[in-house]
CSV table of C-alpha atoms in Angstrom, one decimal:
chain,number,residue,atom,x,y,z
A,235,ASP,CA,79.1,98.1,70.3
A,236,ALA,CA,82.6,97.9,69.4
A,237,LYS,CA,83.4,100.1,66.5
A,238,THR,CA,86.4,98.3,65.3
A,239,THR,CA,87.0,95.6,63.0
A,240,GLN,CA,90.1,92.9,63.2
A,241,PRO,CA,91.0,89.6,62.0
A,242,PRO,CA,90.3,87.1,64.3
A,243,SER,CA,93.7,85.7,64.0
A,244,MET,CA,97.3,86.0,62.5
A,245,ASP,CA,100.6,83.9,62.7
A,246,CYS,CA,104.2,85.4,62.6
A,247,ALA,CA,107.5,84.0,62.8
A,248,GLU,CA,109.7,84.8,65.7
A,249,GLY,CA,112.1,87.5,65.2
A,250,ARG,CA,109.8,89.1,62.1
A,251,ALA,CA,107.5,92.3,62.2
A,252,ALA,CA,104.2,91.4,63.6
A,253,ASN,CA,101.9,93.8,61.6
A,254,LEU,CA,98.1,93.8,63.2
A,255,PRO,CA,95.4,95.9,61.0
A,256,CYS,CA,92.2,97.7,62.5
A,257,ASN,CA,89.7,99.2,60.5
A,258,HIS,CA,87.6,101.8,62.2
A,259,SER,CA,86.1,103.8,59.3
A,260,THR,CA,83.2,105.5,61.6
A,261,ILE,CA,85.9,106.9,63.9
A,262,SER,CA,84.9,110.7,64.6
A,263,GLY,CA,87.6,113.5,64.9
A,264,ASN,CA,87.7,113.6,68.4
A,265,GLU,CA,88.2,109.9,68.9
A,266,TYR,CA,91.5,108.1,70.1
A,267,VAL,CA,92.7,104.7,68.9
A,268,TYR,CA,94.2,102.5,71.6
A,269,TRP,CA,95.5,99.0,71.4
A,270,TYR,CA,95.8,96.8,74.4
A,271,ARG,CA,96.9,93.3,74.6
A,272,GLN,CA,96.1,90.0,76.8
A,273,ILE,CA,98.3,87.3,77.5
A,274,HIS,CA,96.6,84.1,78.7
A,275,SER,CA,94.5,84.7,81.6
A,276,GLN,CA,96.0,87.9,82.5
A,277,GLY,CA,94.3,91.3,82.5
A,278,PRO,CA,94.8,93.2,79.1
A,279,GLN,CA,97.8,95.6,79.3
A,280,TYR,CA,97.8,98.7,77.8
A,281,ILE,CA,100.4,98.9,74.7
A,282,ILE,CA,99.9,102.3,72.8
A,283,HIS,CA,97.4,104.8,71.8
A,284,GLY,CA,97.4,108.0,69.1
A,285,LEU,CA,94.9,110.3,67.9
A,286,LYS,CA,96.4,111.5,64.1
A,287,ASN,CA,100.1,111.1,64.0
A,288,ASN,CA,102.1,107.7,64.0
A,289,GLU,CA,103.5,107.0,67.3
A,290,THR,CA,106.4,104.8,68.7
A,291,ASN,CA,107.2,103.4,72.5
A,292,GLU,CA,109.3,101.0,73.5
A,293,MET,CA,106.7,98.2,72.8
A,294,ALA,CA,105.3,98.7,69.6
A,295,SER,CA,104.5,101.5,66.9
A,296,LEU,CA,101.0,102.5,65.7
A,297,ILE,CA,100.7,103.6,62.2
A,298,ILE,CA,97.7,105.9,61.6
A,299,THR,CA,96.1,106.6,58.0
A,300,GLU,CA,95.8,110.0,57.3
A,301,ASP,CA,92.0,109.2,56.9
A,302,ARG,CA,92.0,108.0,60.3
A,303,LYS,CA,89.9,105.3,59.0
A,304,SER,CA,92.2,102.2,59.7
A,305,SER,CA,95.5,101.8,61.7
A,306,THR,CA,98.4,99.1,62.2
A,307,LEU,CA,100.0,98.1,65.1
A,308,ILE,CA,103.6,97.0,64.7
A,309,LEU,CA,105.4,94.7,66.9
A,310,PRO,CA,108.9,95.0,64.9
A,311,HIS,CA,110.4,91.8,66.3
A,312,ALA,CA,108.0,89.4,67.4
A,313,THR,CA,109.0,86.8,70.4
A,314,LEU,CA,107.0,84.0,71.7
A,315,ARG,CA,105.8,86.4,74.5
A,316,ASP,CA,103.9,88.4,72.4
A,317,THR,CA,101.6,85.5,71.7
A,318,ALA,CA,98.3,87.0,73.0
A,319,VAL,CA,95.0,88.7,72.0
A,320,TYR,CA,95.2,92.0,70.7
A,321,TYR,CA,92.6,94.5,70.9
A,322,CYS,CA,92.0,97.7,69.2
A,323,ILE,CA,89.7,100.2,70.6
A,324,VAL,CA,88.8,103.7,69.8
A,325,ARG,CA,87.1,105.6,72.1
A,326,VAL,CA,86.9,109.5,72.8
A,327,ASP,CA,88.5,111.5,75.9
A,328,ASP,CA,86.5,113.8,77.7
A,329,ASN,CA,86.3,115.2,81.2
A,330,TYR,CA,83.5,112.8,82.0
A,331,GLY,CA,85.4,109.7,81.4
A,332,GLN,CA,84.2,107.5,78.6
A,333,ASN,CA,83.7,103.6,78.2
A,334,PHE,CA,86.7,101.2,76.9
A,335,VAL,CA,84.4,98.6,74.5
A,336,PHE,CA,86.6,95.6,73.9
A,337,GLY,CA,85.7,93.3,70.7
A,338,PRO,CA,86.9,89.9,70.0
A,339,GLY,CA,90.4,91.1,69.2
A,340,THR,CA,93.0,89.2,66.9
A,341,ARG,CA,94.9,86.3,68.2
A,342,LEU,CA,98.5,86.4,67.6
A,343,SER,CA,100.2,83.2,67.4
A,344,VAL,CA,104.1,83.8,67.5
A,345,LEU,CA,106.0,80.8,66.0
A,346,PRO,CA,109.3,79.6,66.5
B,532,ASP,CA,103.0,101.1,92.9
B,533,ALA,CA,101.1,97.7,94.0
B,534,GLY,CA,98.7,98.2,90.6
B,535,VAL,CA,95.0,97.5,90.8
B,536,ILE,CA,94.3,95.2,93.4
B,537,GLN,CA,91.4,92.8,93.3
B,538,SER,CA,90.5,89.9,95.6
B,539,PRO,CA,89.8,87.2,95.9
B,540,ARG,CA,91.9,85.5,93.4
B,541,HIS,CA,89.4,82.9,92.9
B,542,GLU,CA,86.0,82.2,94.5
B,543,VAL,CA,83.9,79.2,94.4
B,544,THR,CA,80.2,79.4,95.6
B,545,GLU,CA,76.9,77.8,95.4
B,546,MET,CA,74.0,78.8,93.1
B,547,GLY,CA,71.9,81.2,95.6
B,548,GLN,CA,74.7,82.6,97.5
B,549,GLU,CA,75.9,86.2,97.8
B,550,VAL,CA,79.1,86.9,96.0
B,551,THR,CA,81.3,89.9,97.0
B,552,LEU,CA,84.4,91.2,94.4
B,553,ARG,CA,86.9,93.8,95.6
B,554,CYS,CA,88.9,96.2,93.9
B,555,LYS,CA,91.4,98.6,95.1
B,556,PRO,CA,92.3,101.1,92.3
B,557,ILE,CA,95.9,102.7,91.6
B,558,SER,CA,96.4,105.7,94.1
B,559,GLY,CA,95.2,109.0,92.3
B,560,HIS,CA,93.4,107.1,89.5
B,561,ASN,CA,89.8,108.5,89.2
B,562,SER,CA,88.4,106.1,86.7
B,563,LEU,CA,87.5,102.7,87.7
B,564,PHE,CA,85.9,100.1,85.3
B,565,TRP,CA,84.3,96.5,86.0
B,566,TYR,CA,84.3,94.1,83.2
B,567,ARG,CA,83.4,90.0,83.4
B,568,GLN,CA,84.8,87.7,80.8
B,569,THR,CA,83.9,84.6,79.2
B,570,MET,CA,84.9,82.2,76.2
B,571,MET,CA,81.5,82.9,74.7
B,572,ARG,CA,81.2,86.5,75.4
B,573,GLY,CA,84.5,87.9,75.1
B,574,LEU,CA,85.4,90.9,77.5
B,575,GLU,CA,82.2,92.9,78.6
B,576,LEU,CA,82.2,96.3,80.3
B,577,LEU,CA,79.7,96.1,83.3
B,578,ILE,CA,80.0,99.5,85.1
B,579,TYR,CA,82.8,102.4,84.9
B,580,PHE,CA,83.0,105.1,87.6
B,581,ASN,CA,84.3,108.5,87.3
B,582,ASN,CA,85.4,110.2,90.6
B,583,ASN,CA,83.3,107.5,92.4
B,584,VAL,CA,80.2,108.3,90.7
B,585,PRO,CA,78.7,105.6,88.3
B,586,ILE,CA,78.6,107.0,84.6
B,587,ASP,CA,77.4,103.9,82.9
B,588,ASP,CA,75.7,100.8,84.2
B,589,SER,CA,74.2,99.7,81.0
B,590,GLY,CA,76.4,96.8,80.6
B,591,MET,CA,75.2,95.4,84.2
B,592,PRO,CA,73.3,92.1,83.0
B,593,GLU,CA,70.7,92.1,85.6
B,594,ASP,CA,69.6,93.7,88.8
B,595,ARG,CA,71.3,90.9,90.8
B,596,PHE,CA,74.5,92.8,90.2
B,597,SER,CA,75.3,95.8,91.8
B,598,ALA,CA,78.2,98.4,92.3
B,599,LYS,CA,79.6,100.6,94.4
B,600,MET,CA,82.2,103.0,95.0
B,601,PRO,CA,82.3,104.8,98.2
B,602,ASN,CA,85.8,106.2,98.2
B,603,ALA,CA,88.5,106.7,95.6
B,604,SER,CA,90.3,103.7,96.9
B,605,PHE,CA,87.6,100.9,97.0
B,606,SER,CA,85.2,99.3,94.7
B,607,THR,CA,82.7,96.4,95.3
B,608,LEU,CA,80.8,94.3,92.7
B,609,LYS,CA,78.3,92.2,94.2
B,610,ILE,CA,76.2,89.6,92.7
B,611,GLN,CA,72.9,88.3,94.7
B,612,PRO,CA,71.8,85.6,94.2
B,613,SER,CA,74.5,84.0,92.1
B,614,GLU,CA,73.8,81.7,89.5
B,615,PRO,CA,76.1,79.3,87.3
B,616,ARG,CA,76.0,81.8,84.3
B,617,ASP,CA,77.7,84.2,86.4
B,618,SER,CA,81.0,82.1,86.1
B,619,ALA,CA,83.7,84.0,84.3
B,620,VAL,CA,86.6,85.9,85.4
B,621,TYR,CA,86.0,89.2,86.5
B,622,PHE,CA,88.7,92.0,85.9
B,623,CYS,CA,88.5,95.8,87.6
B,624,ALA,CA,90.9,98.5,86.0
B,625,SER,CA,91.6,102.1,87.0
B,626,GLY,CA,92.8,105.1,85.1
B,627,PRO,CA,94.2,108.5,85.3
B,628,ARG,CA,93.2,111.5,83.7
B,629,GLY,CA,95.7,112.3,81.3
B,630,LEU,CA,96.1,115.2,79.1
B,631,ARG,CA,96.0,112.7,76.2
B,632,GLY,CA,93.9,109.8,75.9
B,633,GLU,CA,93.7,107.7,79.3
B,634,LYS,CA,95.2,104.5,80.0
B,635,LEU,CA,93.6,101.8,81.7
B,636,PHE,CA,95.6,99.4,84.0
B,637,PHE,CA,94.0,96.1,84.8
B,638,GLY,CA,93.9,94.0,87.8
B,639,SER,CA,94.7,90.5,87.7
B,640,GLY,CA,90.9,89.5,87.9
B,641,THR,CA,88.8,87.2,90.4
B,642,GLN,CA,88.0,84.2,88.8
B,643,LEU,CA,84.2,83.1,90.0
B,644,SER,CA,82.8,79.7,89.9
B,645,VAL,CA,79.2,79.3,90.7
B,646,LEU,CA,78.4,75.9,91.5
């Protein structure tokens, strides 16, 4: 079962920042927070992940609260091509490999 | 790198027939995942392998489904016999063993239609 809760849908104006929230109140100390997105019928695409500290890459920023019970994915300047379903996942990473379980995600619509 | 390669891209078959889906992971990756996606159930994890060994197959819906990974560069998902409710997009994904987390790379999927 997915360990995260996300709003089912959100809208964002093109050029504005898109802030996608995720609740993971039962996260364990060794679980990472991952974000993926799926554009239309393509396979999901990795965006970013983190453990405790905030992270930033060329695609997005990840803000994790100090208690780690929630996080926010930020797309700083959303474009129409960012319209997709965004998935927040928590998982342990160990030597045995762990499963990636996707919940229903948030459907982000970027509006012109 | 060509990425994760799945074949066929589309498969149309009749109920009762055997279906085999194929996946070539990215070279050097040692984790491989099979997912199924439908409108009703979303993206479901079926099985995953680590170093060619099945770690968790609890998501495999029933005995009609089987998956193998005979070597690090090839995996199959077989449905025998197929049923209309198996119609879905099947994704394969592979991942490396990184020091901080593990990123999954997905293939383009196989659209399966069972008539």
